[in-house]
mmCIF file of C-alpha atoms in Angstrom:
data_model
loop_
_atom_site.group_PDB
_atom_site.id
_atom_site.type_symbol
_atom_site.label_atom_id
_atom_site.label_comp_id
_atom_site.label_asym_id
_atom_site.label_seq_id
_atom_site.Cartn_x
_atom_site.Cartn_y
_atom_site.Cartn_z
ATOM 1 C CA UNK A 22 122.863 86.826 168.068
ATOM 2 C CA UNK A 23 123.716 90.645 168.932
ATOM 3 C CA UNK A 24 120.463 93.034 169.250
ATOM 4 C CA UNK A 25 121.105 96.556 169.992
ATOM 5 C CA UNK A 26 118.409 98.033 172.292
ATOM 6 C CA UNK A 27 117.405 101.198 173.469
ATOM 7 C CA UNK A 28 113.822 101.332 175.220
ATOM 8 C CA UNK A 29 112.375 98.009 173.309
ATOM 9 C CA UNK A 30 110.089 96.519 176.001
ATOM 10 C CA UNK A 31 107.243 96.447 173.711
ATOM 11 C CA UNK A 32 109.035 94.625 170.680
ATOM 12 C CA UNK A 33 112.025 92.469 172.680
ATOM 13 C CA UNK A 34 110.324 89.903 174.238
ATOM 14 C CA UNK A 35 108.392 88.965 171.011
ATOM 15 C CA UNK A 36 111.817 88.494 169.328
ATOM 16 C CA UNK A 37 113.602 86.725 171.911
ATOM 17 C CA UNK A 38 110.650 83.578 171.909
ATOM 18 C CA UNK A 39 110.962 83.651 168.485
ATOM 19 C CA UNK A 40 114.737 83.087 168.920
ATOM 20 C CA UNK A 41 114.598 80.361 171.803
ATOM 21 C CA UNK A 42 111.825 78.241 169.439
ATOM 22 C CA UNK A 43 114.798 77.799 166.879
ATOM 23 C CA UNK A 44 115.645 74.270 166.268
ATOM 24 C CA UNK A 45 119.312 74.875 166.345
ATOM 25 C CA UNK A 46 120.342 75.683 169.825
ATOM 26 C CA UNK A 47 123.826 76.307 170.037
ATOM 27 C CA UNK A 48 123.693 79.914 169.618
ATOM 28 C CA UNK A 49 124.445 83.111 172.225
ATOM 29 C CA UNK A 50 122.273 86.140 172.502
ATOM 30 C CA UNK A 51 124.485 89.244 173.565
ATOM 31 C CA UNK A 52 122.302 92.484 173.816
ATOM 32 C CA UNK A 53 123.498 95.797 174.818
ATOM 33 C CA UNK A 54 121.245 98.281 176.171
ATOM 34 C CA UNK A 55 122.056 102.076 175.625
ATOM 35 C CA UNK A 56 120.467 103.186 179.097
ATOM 36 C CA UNK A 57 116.791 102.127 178.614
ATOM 37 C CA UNK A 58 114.361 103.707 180.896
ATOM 38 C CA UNK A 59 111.905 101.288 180.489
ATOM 39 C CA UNK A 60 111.625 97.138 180.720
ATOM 40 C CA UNK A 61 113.712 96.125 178.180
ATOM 41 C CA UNK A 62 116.820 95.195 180.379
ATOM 42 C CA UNK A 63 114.729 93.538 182.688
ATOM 43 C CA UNK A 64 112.765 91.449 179.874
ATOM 44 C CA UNK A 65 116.071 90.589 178.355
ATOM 45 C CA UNK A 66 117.781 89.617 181.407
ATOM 46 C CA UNK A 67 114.951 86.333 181.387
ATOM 47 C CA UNK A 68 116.625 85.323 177.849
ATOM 48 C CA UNK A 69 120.321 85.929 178.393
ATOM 49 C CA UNK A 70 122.775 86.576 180.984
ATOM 50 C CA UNK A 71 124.533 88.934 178.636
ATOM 51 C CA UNK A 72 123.127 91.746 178.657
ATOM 52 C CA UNK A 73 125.442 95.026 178.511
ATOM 53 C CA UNK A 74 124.396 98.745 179.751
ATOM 54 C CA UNK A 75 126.126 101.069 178.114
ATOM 55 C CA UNK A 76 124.665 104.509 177.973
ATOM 56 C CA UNK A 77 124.932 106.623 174.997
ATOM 57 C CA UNK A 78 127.561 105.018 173.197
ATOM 58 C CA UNK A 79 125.549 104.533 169.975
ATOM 59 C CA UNK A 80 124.558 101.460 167.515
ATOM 60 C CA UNK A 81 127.695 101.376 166.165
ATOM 61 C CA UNK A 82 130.030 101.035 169.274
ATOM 62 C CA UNK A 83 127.372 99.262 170.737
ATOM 63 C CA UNK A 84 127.708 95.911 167.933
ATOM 64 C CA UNK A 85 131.315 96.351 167.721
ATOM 65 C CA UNK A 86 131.191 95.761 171.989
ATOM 66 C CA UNK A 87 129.211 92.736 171.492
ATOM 67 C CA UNK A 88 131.472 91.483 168.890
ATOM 68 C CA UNK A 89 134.374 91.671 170.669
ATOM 69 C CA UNK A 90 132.231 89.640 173.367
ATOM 70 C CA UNK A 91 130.619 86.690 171.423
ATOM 71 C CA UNK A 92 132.404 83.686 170.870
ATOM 72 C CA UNK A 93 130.201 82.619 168.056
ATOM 73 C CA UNK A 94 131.895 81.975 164.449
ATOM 74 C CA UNK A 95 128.488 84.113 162.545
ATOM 75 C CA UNK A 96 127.242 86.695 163.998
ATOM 76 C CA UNK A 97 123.298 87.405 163.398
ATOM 77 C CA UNK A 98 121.634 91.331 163.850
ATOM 78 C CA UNK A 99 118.657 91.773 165.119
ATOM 79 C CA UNK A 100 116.656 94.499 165.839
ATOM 80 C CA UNK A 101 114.289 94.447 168.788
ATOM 81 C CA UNK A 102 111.208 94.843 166.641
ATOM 82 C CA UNK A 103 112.325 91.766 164.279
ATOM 83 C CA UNK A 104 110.926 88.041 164.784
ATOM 84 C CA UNK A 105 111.547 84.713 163.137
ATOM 85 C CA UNK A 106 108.688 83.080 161.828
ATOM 86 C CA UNK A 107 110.722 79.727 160.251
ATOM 87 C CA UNK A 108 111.873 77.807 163.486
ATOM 88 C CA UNK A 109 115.033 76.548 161.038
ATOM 89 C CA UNK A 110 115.985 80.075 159.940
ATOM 90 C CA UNK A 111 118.963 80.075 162.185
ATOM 91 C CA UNK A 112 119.966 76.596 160.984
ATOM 92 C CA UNK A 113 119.406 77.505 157.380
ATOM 93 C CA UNK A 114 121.987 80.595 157.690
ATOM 94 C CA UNK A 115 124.566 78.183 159.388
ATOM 95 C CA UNK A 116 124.245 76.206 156.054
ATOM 96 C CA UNK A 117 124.121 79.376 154.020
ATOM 97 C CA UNK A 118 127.700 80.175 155.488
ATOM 98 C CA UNK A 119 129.227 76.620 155.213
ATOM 99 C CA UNK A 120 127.455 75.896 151.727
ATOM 100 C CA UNK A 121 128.784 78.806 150.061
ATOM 101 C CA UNK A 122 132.061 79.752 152.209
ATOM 102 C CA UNK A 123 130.581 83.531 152.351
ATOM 103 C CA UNK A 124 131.414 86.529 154.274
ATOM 104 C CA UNK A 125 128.214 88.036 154.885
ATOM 105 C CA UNK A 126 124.605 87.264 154.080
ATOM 106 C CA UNK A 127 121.918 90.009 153.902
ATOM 107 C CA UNK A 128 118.320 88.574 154.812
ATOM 108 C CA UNK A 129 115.149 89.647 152.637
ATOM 109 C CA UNK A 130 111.783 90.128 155.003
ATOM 110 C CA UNK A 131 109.499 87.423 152.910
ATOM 111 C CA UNK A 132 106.553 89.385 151.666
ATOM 112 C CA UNK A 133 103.262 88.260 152.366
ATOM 113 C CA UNK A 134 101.533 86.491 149.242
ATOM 114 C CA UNK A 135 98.946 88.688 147.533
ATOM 115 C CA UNK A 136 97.370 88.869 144.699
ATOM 116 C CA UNK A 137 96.623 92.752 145.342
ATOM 117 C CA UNK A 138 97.943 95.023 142.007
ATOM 118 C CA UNK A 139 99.595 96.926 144.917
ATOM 119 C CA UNK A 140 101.465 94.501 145.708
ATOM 120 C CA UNK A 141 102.711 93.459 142.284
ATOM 121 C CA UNK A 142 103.125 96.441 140.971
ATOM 122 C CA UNK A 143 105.773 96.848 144.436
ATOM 123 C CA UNK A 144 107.617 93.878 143.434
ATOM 124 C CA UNK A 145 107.803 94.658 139.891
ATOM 125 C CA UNK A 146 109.113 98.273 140.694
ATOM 126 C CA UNK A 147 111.850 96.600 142.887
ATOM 127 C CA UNK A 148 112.931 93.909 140.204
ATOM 128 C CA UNK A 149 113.413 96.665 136.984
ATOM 129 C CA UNK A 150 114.960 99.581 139.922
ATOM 130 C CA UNK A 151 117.530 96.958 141.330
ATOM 131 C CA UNK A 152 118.160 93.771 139.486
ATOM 132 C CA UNK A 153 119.222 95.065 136.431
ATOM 133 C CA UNK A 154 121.642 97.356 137.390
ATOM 134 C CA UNK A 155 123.210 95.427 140.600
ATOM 135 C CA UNK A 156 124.537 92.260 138.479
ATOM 136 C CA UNK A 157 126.488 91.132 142.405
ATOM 137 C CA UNK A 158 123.051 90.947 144.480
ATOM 138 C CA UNK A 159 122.707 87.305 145.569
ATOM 139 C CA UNK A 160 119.291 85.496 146.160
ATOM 140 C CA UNK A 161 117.738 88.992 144.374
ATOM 141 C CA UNK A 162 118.000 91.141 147.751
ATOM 142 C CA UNK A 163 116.677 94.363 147.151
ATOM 143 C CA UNK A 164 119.273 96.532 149.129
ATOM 144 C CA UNK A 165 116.511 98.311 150.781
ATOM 145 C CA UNK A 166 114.559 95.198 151.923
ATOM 146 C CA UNK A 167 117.353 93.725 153.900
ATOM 147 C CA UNK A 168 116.113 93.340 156.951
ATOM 148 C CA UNK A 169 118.635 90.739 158.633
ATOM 149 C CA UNK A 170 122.152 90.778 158.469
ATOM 150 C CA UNK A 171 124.796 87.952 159.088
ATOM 151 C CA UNK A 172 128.258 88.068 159.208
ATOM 152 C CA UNK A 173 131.408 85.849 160.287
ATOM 153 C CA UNK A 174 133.340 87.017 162.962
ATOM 154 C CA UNK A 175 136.614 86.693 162.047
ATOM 155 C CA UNK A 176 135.583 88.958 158.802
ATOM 156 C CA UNK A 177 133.745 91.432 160.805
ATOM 157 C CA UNK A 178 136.972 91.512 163.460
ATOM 158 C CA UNK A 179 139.316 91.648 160.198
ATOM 159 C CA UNK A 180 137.471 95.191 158.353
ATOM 160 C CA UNK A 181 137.090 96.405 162.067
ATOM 161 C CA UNK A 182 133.449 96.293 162.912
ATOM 162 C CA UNK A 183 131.280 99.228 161.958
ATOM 163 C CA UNK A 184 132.158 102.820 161.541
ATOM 164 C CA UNK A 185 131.663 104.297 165.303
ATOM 165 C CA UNK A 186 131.773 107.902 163.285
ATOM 166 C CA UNK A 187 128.425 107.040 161.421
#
């Protein structure tokens, strides 16, 4: 697990329980501060031992430092403000991976059920905008609802990590 941070005391803590109540625990958490000035290193430091400081090196530098660290085989994202409601979620990506032999795997936020017209009339925007023109979107992600995103290592170490320009 790799979560970027930069002045996340209020949000970090909430995601790290929600990590340790997984029921698969053979995982790493890897964070790398970019020169907080609040809690958020000290919070983290209660979770994981590695925890990076790096100052103003950006999100992108930042993952591709913690990637180059972890010794996992997937990598999960995170960001500080995310949580994990489904204690199995990190088991169920594991399986995702060895199931289907993928790459990558982009994570959908679950909506809340409602019956509100809002709320349908959101979801059927999303499925005539997106489905019908993206024929490769697995599990009907809406691109701009991923919220998670999950990658192997040796894939992400083969394309050379993210773009430190963007």
């Amino acid at each position: 697990v790799i979560i970027a941070t930069l002045n996340e005391e209020k949000d970090i803590e909430h995601l790290l329980k929600s990590i340790k109540k997984q029921t698969m625990k053979n995982y790493e958490i890897l964070i790398v501060d970019g020169g907080s000035s609040d809690r958020t290193v000290e919070i983290a430091r209660k979770y994981t031992k590695n925890v990076f400081v790096l100052p103003k090196i950006g999100v992108a530098r930042s993952k591709n430092y913690a990637i180059k660290k972890a010794k996992g085989r997937i990598i999960q994202f995170f960001d500080a403000d995310n949580f994990l409601t489904d204690t199995k979620y990190m088991s169920n990506v594991v399986r995702l991976f060895k199931k289907y032999g993928i790459d990558a795997l982009a994570v959908k936020i679950a909506p809340e059920k409602s019956s509100s017209l809002l709320v349908r009339a959101q979801a059927a925007y999303r499925k005539t905008r997106w489905e019908h023109r993206q024929k490769s979107i697995v599990f009907g992600v809406d691109p701009r609802d991923i919220t998670f995103s999950c990658f192997r290592r040796d894939f992400l170490m083969k394309i050379g990590g993210f773009n430190e320009k963007m």
